[in-house]
Short mmCIF file of C-alpha atoms and ligand atoms in Angstrom, two decimals:
data_model
loop_
_atom_site.label_atom_id
_atom_site.label_comp_id
_atom_site.label_asym_id
_atom_site.label_seq_id
_atom_site.Cartn_x
_atom_site.Cartn_y
_atom_site.Cartn_z
CA UNK A 1 106.37 29.08 150.85
CA UNK A 2 104.13 30.57 153.63
CA UNK A 3 100.35 29.94 152.74
CA UNK A 4 98.63 33.19 151.96
CA UNK A 5 95.89 34.18 153.85
CA UNK A 6 91.80 33.57 152.79
CA UNK A 7 89.68 36.67 152.78
CA UNK A 8 85.75 36.08 151.87
CA UNK A 9 84.12 39.34 149.60
CA UNK A 10 80.33 38.56 150.73
CA UNK A 11 79.76 41.12 147.59
CA UNK A 12 81.38 42.09 144.58
CA UNK A 13 83.25 44.70 144.90
CA UNK A 14 84.99 46.92 142.45
CA UNK A 15 86.92 44.80 139.81
CA UNK A 16 90.50 47.02 140.20
CA UNK A 17 89.89 45.75 143.96
CA UNK A 18 89.55 42.01 143.37
CA UNK A 19 92.06 42.06 141.11
CA UNK A 20 94.41 43.49 143.62
CA UNK A 21 92.60 41.44 146.47
CA UNK A 22 93.37 38.15 144.55
CA UNK A 23 97.37 39.37 143.71
CA UNK A 24 97.65 39.39 147.19
CA UNK A 25 95.13 36.88 148.58
CA UNK A 26 93.58 33.70 148.70
CA UNK A 27 89.95 35.07 147.60
CA UNK A 28 86.30 34.42 147.95
CA UNK A 29 83.84 36.35 146.00
CA UNK A 30 80.22 35.77 146.40
CA UNK A 31 79.42 36.15 142.51
CA UNK A 32 76.20 35.83 143.44
CA UNK A 33 76.56 39.48 144.60
CA UNK A 34 73.45 39.07 147.43
CA UNK A 35 73.89 40.28 150.88
CA UNK A 36 75.28 37.59 153.36
CA UNK A 37 72.71 35.75 155.68
CA UNK A 38 73.88 35.27 159.25
CA UNK A 39 74.00 31.71 157.95
CA UNK A 40 76.14 32.19 155.38
CA UNK A 41 78.65 35.03 157.52
CA UNK A 42 78.86 32.21 160.30
CA UNK A 43 79.99 29.17 157.68
CA UNK A 44 82.50 31.31 156.31
CA UNK A 45 84.08 32.40 159.41
CA UNK A 46 85.13 29.00 160.10
CA UNK A 47 86.89 29.16 155.67
CA UNK A 48 88.95 32.72 155.85
CA UNK A 49 90.95 34.72 157.91
CA UNK A 50 89.62 37.65 156.98
CA UNK A 51 85.88 38.94 155.31
CA UNK A 52 85.47 42.51 153.62
CA UNK A 53 81.67 43.15 154.08
CA UNK A 54 79.90 46.56 153.44
CA UNK A 55 76.65 46.94 155.15
CA UNK A 56 74.35 44.66 154.26
CA UNK A 57 75.55 41.91 156.05
CA UNK A 58 74.77 41.99 159.84
CA UNK A 59 77.65 41.10 162.64
CA UNK A 60 74.46 40.95 164.99
CA UNK A 61 75.53 39.89 168.93
CA UNK A 62 73.94 36.44 167.52
CA UNK A 63 76.67 36.06 164.82
CA UNK A 64 79.02 37.29 166.27
CA UNK A 65 78.65 34.71 169.30
CA UNK A 66 78.80 31.90 166.73
CA UNK A 67 81.84 33.36 164.64
CA UNK A 68 84.79 30.69 164.46
CA UNK A 69 87.86 32.14 166.15
CA UNK A 70 89.81 31.47 162.67
CA UNK A 71 88.36 34.86 161.76
CA UNK A 72 90.51 37.56 162.72
CA UNK A 73 89.85 40.65 160.86
CA UNK A 74 86.61 42.30 159.51
CA UNK A 75 87.67 45.31 156.70
CA UNK A 76 84.54 47.14 156.11
CA UNK A 77 83.95 48.57 152.46
CA UNK A 78 82.10 50.91 154.66
CA UNK A 79 81.98 54.14 156.92
CA UNK A 80 79.43 52.75 159.03
CA UNK A 81 79.42 50.11 161.04
CA UNK A 82 76.00 50.42 162.19
CA UNK A 83 75.77 47.00 161.19
CA UNK A 84 78.73 45.33 163.56
CA UNK A 85 78.23 44.97 167.01
CA UNK A 86 81.43 46.04 167.43
CA UNK A 87 82.08 45.72 171.35
CA UNK A 88 80.86 41.86 171.05
CA UNK A 89 83.39 41.56 168.46
CA UNK A 90 85.46 43.78 170.33
CA UNK A 91 85.26 40.84 173.19
CA UNK A 92 85.73 38.35 170.49
CA UNK A 93 89.35 39.84 169.73
CA UNK A 94 87.88 40.32 166.67
CA UNK A 95 89.55 43.65 164.65
CA UNK A 96 87.58 45.69 162.69
CA UNK A 97 88.01 48.57 160.27
CA UNK A 98 85.69 51.26 157.91
CA UNK A 99 86.34 53.30 155.39
CA UNK A 100 86.64 56.75 156.32
CA UNK A 101 87.26 59.36 154.28
CA UNK A 102 87.14 58.70 150.60
CA UNK A 103 83.71 58.28 150.03
CA UNK A 104 83.06 61.98 151.79
CA UNK A 105 82.99 63.95 148.19
CA UNK A 106 80.73 60.77 146.83
CA UNK A 107 77.95 61.31 150.16
CA UNK A 108 78.41 65.01 149.61
CA UNK A 109 77.17 65.24 145.95
CA UNK A 110 74.46 62.92 146.52
CA UNK A 111 73.54 64.97 149.70
CA UNK A 112 73.36 68.54 147.14
CA UNK A 113 71.44 66.89 144.95
CA UNK A 114 68.74 65.57 147.31
CA UNK A 115 68.56 68.71 148.92
CA UNK A 116 67.93 70.74 145.66
CA UNK A 117 66.21 68.35 144.01
CA UNK A 118 63.84 68.19 147.19
CA UNK A 119 64.12 72.39 147.05
CA UNK A 120 63.22 72.95 143.27
CA UNK A 121 60.45 70.17 142.93
CA UNK A 122 62.84 67.80 140.45
CA UNK A 123 60.73 64.70 141.21
CA UNK A 124 57.50 66.69 140.65
CA UNK A 125 58.70 68.46 137.37
CA UNK A 126 60.58 65.31 136.07
CA UNK A 127 57.53 63.67 136.08
CA UNK A 128 55.11 66.12 134.62
CA UNK A 129 57.63 66.42 130.72
CA UNK A 130 57.75 62.61 131.62
CA UNK A 131 54.66 61.93 131.59
CA UNK A 132 53.58 64.15 128.53
CA UNK A 133 51.52 66.31 130.94
CA UNK A 134 53.52 69.53 131.06
CA UNK A 135 50.66 71.83 129.27
CA UNK A 136 51.15 75.02 130.35
CA UNK A 137 53.33 77.78 132.45
CA UNK A 138 53.15 80.83 134.59
CA UNK A 139 55.33 82.89 136.64
CA UNK A 140 53.18 80.79 139.50
CA UNK A 141 54.48 77.25 138.55
CA UNK A 142 56.21 75.20 140.25
CA UNK A 143 57.52 77.81 142.24
CA UNK A 144 60.30 75.98 144.60
CA UNK A 145 62.75 77.16 147.61
CA UNK A 146 65.82 79.07 147.51
CA UNK A 147 68.77 77.56 148.69
CA UNK A 148 71.33 80.43 147.46
CA UNK A 149 71.23 82.57 150.64
CA UNK A 150 69.02 80.40 152.84
CA UNK A 151 70.39 78.97 156.12
CA UNK A 152 71.62 74.82 156.07
CA UNK A 153 71.78 73.27 159.49
CA UNK A 154 74.44 70.13 159.26
CA UNK A 155 74.08 67.52 162.22
CA UNK A 156 77.60 65.56 162.59
CA UNK A 157 80.65 67.50 161.04
CA UNK A 158 82.85 64.53 160.80
CA UNK A 159 84.85 64.20 157.14
CA UNK A 160 81.42 64.14 155.44
CA UNK A 161 79.41 66.93 157.02
CA UNK A 162 82.53 69.10 156.39
CA UNK A 163 82.92 67.99 152.54
CA UNK A 164 78.68 68.88 152.21
CA UNK A 165 79.73 72.49 154.05
CA UNK A 166 82.24 72.83 151.59
CA UNK A 167 79.81 72.65 148.17
CA UNK A 168 76.73 74.13 149.87
CA UNK A 169 79.31 76.89 150.35
CA UNK A 170 79.31 77.06 146.86
CA UNK A 171 75.62 77.85 146.92
CA UNK A 172 76.02 80.68 149.03
CA UNK A 173 74.43 79.09 152.14
CA UNK A 174 75.04 80.01 155.75
CA UNK A 175 76.19 77.13 157.19
CA UNK A 176 75.11 75.98 160.94
CA UNK A 177 76.14 72.43 162.36
CA UNK A 178 74.97 70.73 165.73
CA UNK A 179 78.05 68.01 166.39
CA UNK A 180 79.30 66.77 169.64
CA UNK A 181 82.46 69.12 170.03
CA UNK A 182 83.10 72.08 168.35
CA UNK A 183 85.52 71.77 165.31
CA UNK A 184 88.50 74.30 165.23
CA UNK A 185 88.30 77.36 163.55
CA UNK A 186 90.14 76.30 160.62
CA UNK A 187 87.72 73.55 159.70
CA UNK A 188 84.66 75.46 161.09
CA UNK A 189 85.05 78.06 158.36
CA UNK A 190 83.08 80.10 159.69
CA UNK A 191 79.99 77.81 160.00
CA UNK A 192 77.68 78.26 163.41
CA UNK A 193 78.13 75.89 165.95
CA UNK A 194 75.13 74.97 168.22
CA UNK A 195 75.92 72.70 171.27
CA UNK A 196 72.51 71.80 170.75
CA UNK A 197 70.44 70.59 168.04
CA UNK A 198 67.62 72.07 169.77
CA UNK A 199 69.30 75.14 169.47
CA UNK A 200 70.22 74.64 165.76
CA UNK A 201 66.88 73.36 164.14
CA UNK A 202 64.80 76.63 164.78
CA UNK A 203 67.65 78.86 162.82
CA UNK A 204 67.58 76.55 159.65
CA UNK A 205 65.76 76.71 156.44
CA UNK A 206 67.48 72.77 155.73
CA UNK A 207 68.03 70.37 158.25
CA UNK A 208 71.36 68.04 156.47
CA UNK A 209 72.03 64.49 158.45
CA UNK A 210 75.69 63.25 158.99
CA UNK A 211 75.93 61.88 161.96
CA UNK A 212 76.23 58.28 162.25
CA UNK A 213 73.55 55.64 163.56
CA UNK A 214 73.86 54.37 167.49
CA UNK A 215 71.60 53.76 169.82
CA UNK A 216 72.08 57.80 170.54
CA UNK A 217 70.99 58.60 167.64
CA UNK A 218 68.17 56.85 166.74
CA UNK A 219 64.61 58.60 165.25
CA UNK A 220 66.65 61.44 166.09
CA UNK A 221 64.39 62.88 163.82
CA UNK A 222 61.43 62.50 164.88
CA UNK A 223 58.18 64.11 166.66
CA UNK A 224 59.08 66.83 168.75
CA UNK A 225 62.50 66.98 166.87
CA UNK A 226 60.42 67.86 163.74
CA UNK A 227 58.21 70.16 165.37
CA UNK A 228 61.22 72.26 166.62
CA UNK A 229 61.97 73.21 162.81
CA UNK A 230 61.18 75.96 160.72
CA UNK A 231 57.16 76.15 158.80
CA UNK A 232 58.52 74.46 155.38
CA UNK A 233 61.74 73.17 156.45
CA UNK A 234 64.01 70.63 154.01
CA UNK A 235 65.07 67.54 155.30
CA UNK A 236 67.84 65.44 153.88
CA UNK A 237 68.75 62.31 154.79
CA UNK A 238 72.10 60.27 153.18
CA UNK A 239 73.21 58.78 156.91
CA UNK A 240 71.45 56.39 158.12
CA UNK A 241 67.23 55.68 157.76
CA UNK A 242 67.84 54.58 161.78
CA UNK A 243 68.18 58.63 162.35
CA UNK A 244 64.55 59.34 161.39
CA UNK A 245 60.89 58.35 162.85
CA UNK A 246 59.63 57.67 159.10
CA UNK A 247 56.10 57.89 160.72
CA UNK A 248 56.42 61.13 161.78
CA UNK A 249 58.29 62.57 159.11
CA UNK A 250 55.53 61.58 157.13
CA UNK A 251 52.69 63.52 159.08
CA UNK A 252 55.27 66.48 158.28
CA UNK A 253 54.72 66.15 155.29
CA UNK A 254 50.79 65.97 155.56
CA UNK A 255 50.86 69.04 157.72
CA UNK A 256 53.03 71.03 155.78
CA UNK A 257 55.76 71.73 159.25
CA UNK A 258 58.54 70.11 156.82
CA UNK A 259 58.11 71.33 152.68
CA UNK A 260 60.18 69.07 151.15
CA UNK A 261 62.33 66.33 152.31
CA UNK A 262 65.38 64.43 150.17
CA UNK A 263 66.23 60.70 151.38
CA UNK A 264 68.75 58.49 150.14
CA UNK A 265 69.02 55.80 153.33
CA UNK A 266 65.71 54.33 154.87
CA UNK A 267 64.55 52.41 158.05
CA UNK A 268 64.14 49.07 156.02
CA UNK A 269 66.57 48.50 153.40
CA UNK A 270 66.34 47.59 150.55
CA UNK A 271 62.79 48.82 149.66
CA UNK A 272 62.68 51.59 151.54
CA UNK A 273 59.52 52.81 152.64
CA UNK A 274 56.55 52.90 150.12
CA UNK A 275 54.38 55.27 151.79
CA UNK A 276 57.24 58.42 150.92
CA UNK A 277 56.29 57.36 147.72
CA UNK A 278 52.84 59.38 147.77
CA UNK A 279 54.57 62.79 148.29
CA UNK A 280 56.22 64.08 144.73
CA UNK A 281 57.92 66.93 146.88
CA UNK A 282 60.17 64.00 148.38
CA UNK A 283 62.79 62.77 146.35
CA UNK A 284 64.25 59.20 147.02
CA UNK A 285 67.14 57.34 145.90
CA UNK A 286 68.54 53.71 146.94
CA UNK A 287 71.00 54.11 149.59
CA UNK A 288 74.07 55.19 146.29
CA UNK A 289 75.85 57.91 148.49
CA UNK A 290 79.27 56.59 147.56
CA UNK A 291 77.90 54.93 144.47
CA UNK A 292 80.41 56.16 142.21
CA UNK A 293 83.24 54.17 140.43
CA UNK A 294 86.38 56.53 141.74
CA UNK A 295 84.52 55.87 145.36
CA UNK A 296 84.16 52.37 145.03
CA UNK A 297 87.53 51.89 143.67
CA UNK A 298 88.71 54.09 146.29
CA UNK A 299 86.65 52.53 149.44
CA UNK A 300 87.61 49.00 148.17
CA UNK A 301 91.27 50.12 147.96
CA UNK A 302 91.53 51.43 151.87
CA UNK A 303 89.64 48.16 152.96
CA UNK A 304 92.22 46.48 151.08
CA UNK A 305 95.01 48.45 152.30
CA UNK A 306 93.83 48.05 156.30
CA UNK A 307 94.17 43.81 155.35
CA UNK A 308 97.71 44.28 154.21
CA UNK A 309 98.47 46.52 157.40
CA UNK A 310 96.49 43.84 159.22
CA UNK A 311 98.62 40.71 158.00
CA UNK A 312 101.48 42.58 157.91
CA UNK A 313 102.05 42.56 161.02
CA UNK A 314 100.82 46.77 161.55
CA UNK A 315 98.40 48.67 163.06
CA UNK A 316 95.57 49.08 160.23
CA UNK A 317 94.96 52.97 159.77
CA UNK A 318 91.46 52.90 160.14
CA UNK A 319 91.44 50.03 162.89
CA UNK A 320 87.61 50.69 165.00
CA UNK A 321 88.16 47.88 167.55
C1 DGY B 1 78.84 53.50 154.11
O1 DGY B 1 80.22 53.58 153.74
O2 DGY B 1 78.22 54.25 154.88
C2 DGY B 1 77.59 54.12 153.19
O3 DGY B 1 76.85 53.75 153.43
C3 DGY B 1 77.86 52.43 152.51
O4 DGY B 1 77.65 51.57 152.89
#
């Protein structure tokens, strides 16, 4: 009997995912479900043929350099791979895959929740009622910003950006977008393309970020770009914390340039940025864009599909390097 590949799961993936994994592989699961440290990743690389990490495990250049040659594939349970130094992994000949498509709707739902929550003052309203401080009502009470008929700017019109556009169209929003390349008319669905971020920003009332984190997109939204936005615009970030200069956003919230924000991602995770806590016009979530039962199973299965292809000698569908 040929030996089965050994696979490490640094985090506890969904029960269905682990059940399928145990059927087909020799599996090691970190039952404590704590983020895999650099030392753990390096030590495990000598014991396993594959890893199925999340964005919480960091394959930095130094970690990659220390990986044991036994490790052949990193089948990420995430679409974002900014936690992986891809050039270093490629140089070591380690295959890397991700899980696109399957989390687009769940993430777009969270973007919608944050956009509506920020626009309609959900944090403030919830806390008034919850604290027993709701003592009055008037036509001027808790007036927010309407999304219907407003212009939405989407930065990054990949799978999640497009899924969000579909949902936003259902709310009667006019879609504008900036992307590295223009989409086909069928994909655009009437959205207005802006070849540069600078021309998009002054045109929209709401801005939602859906591009990957990379050296080029770090602090994409900062003092200069926030200055180009419409007065009172609303910012939504469900992509990566690295995209936003948080100090600049705090200054824009203080000045009222940005009237509200919805954030699922922060520079420091877990934890977030405690400075945002003083803003009741900022709705915050702890990086749960893809956290639905259906999506967790789909992400796990997609990662396993990639492993299966690799170990049967085929090209994994989502191979990045
Ligand atoms: C992703 O898949 O990139 C999500 O942010 C969860 O890790």
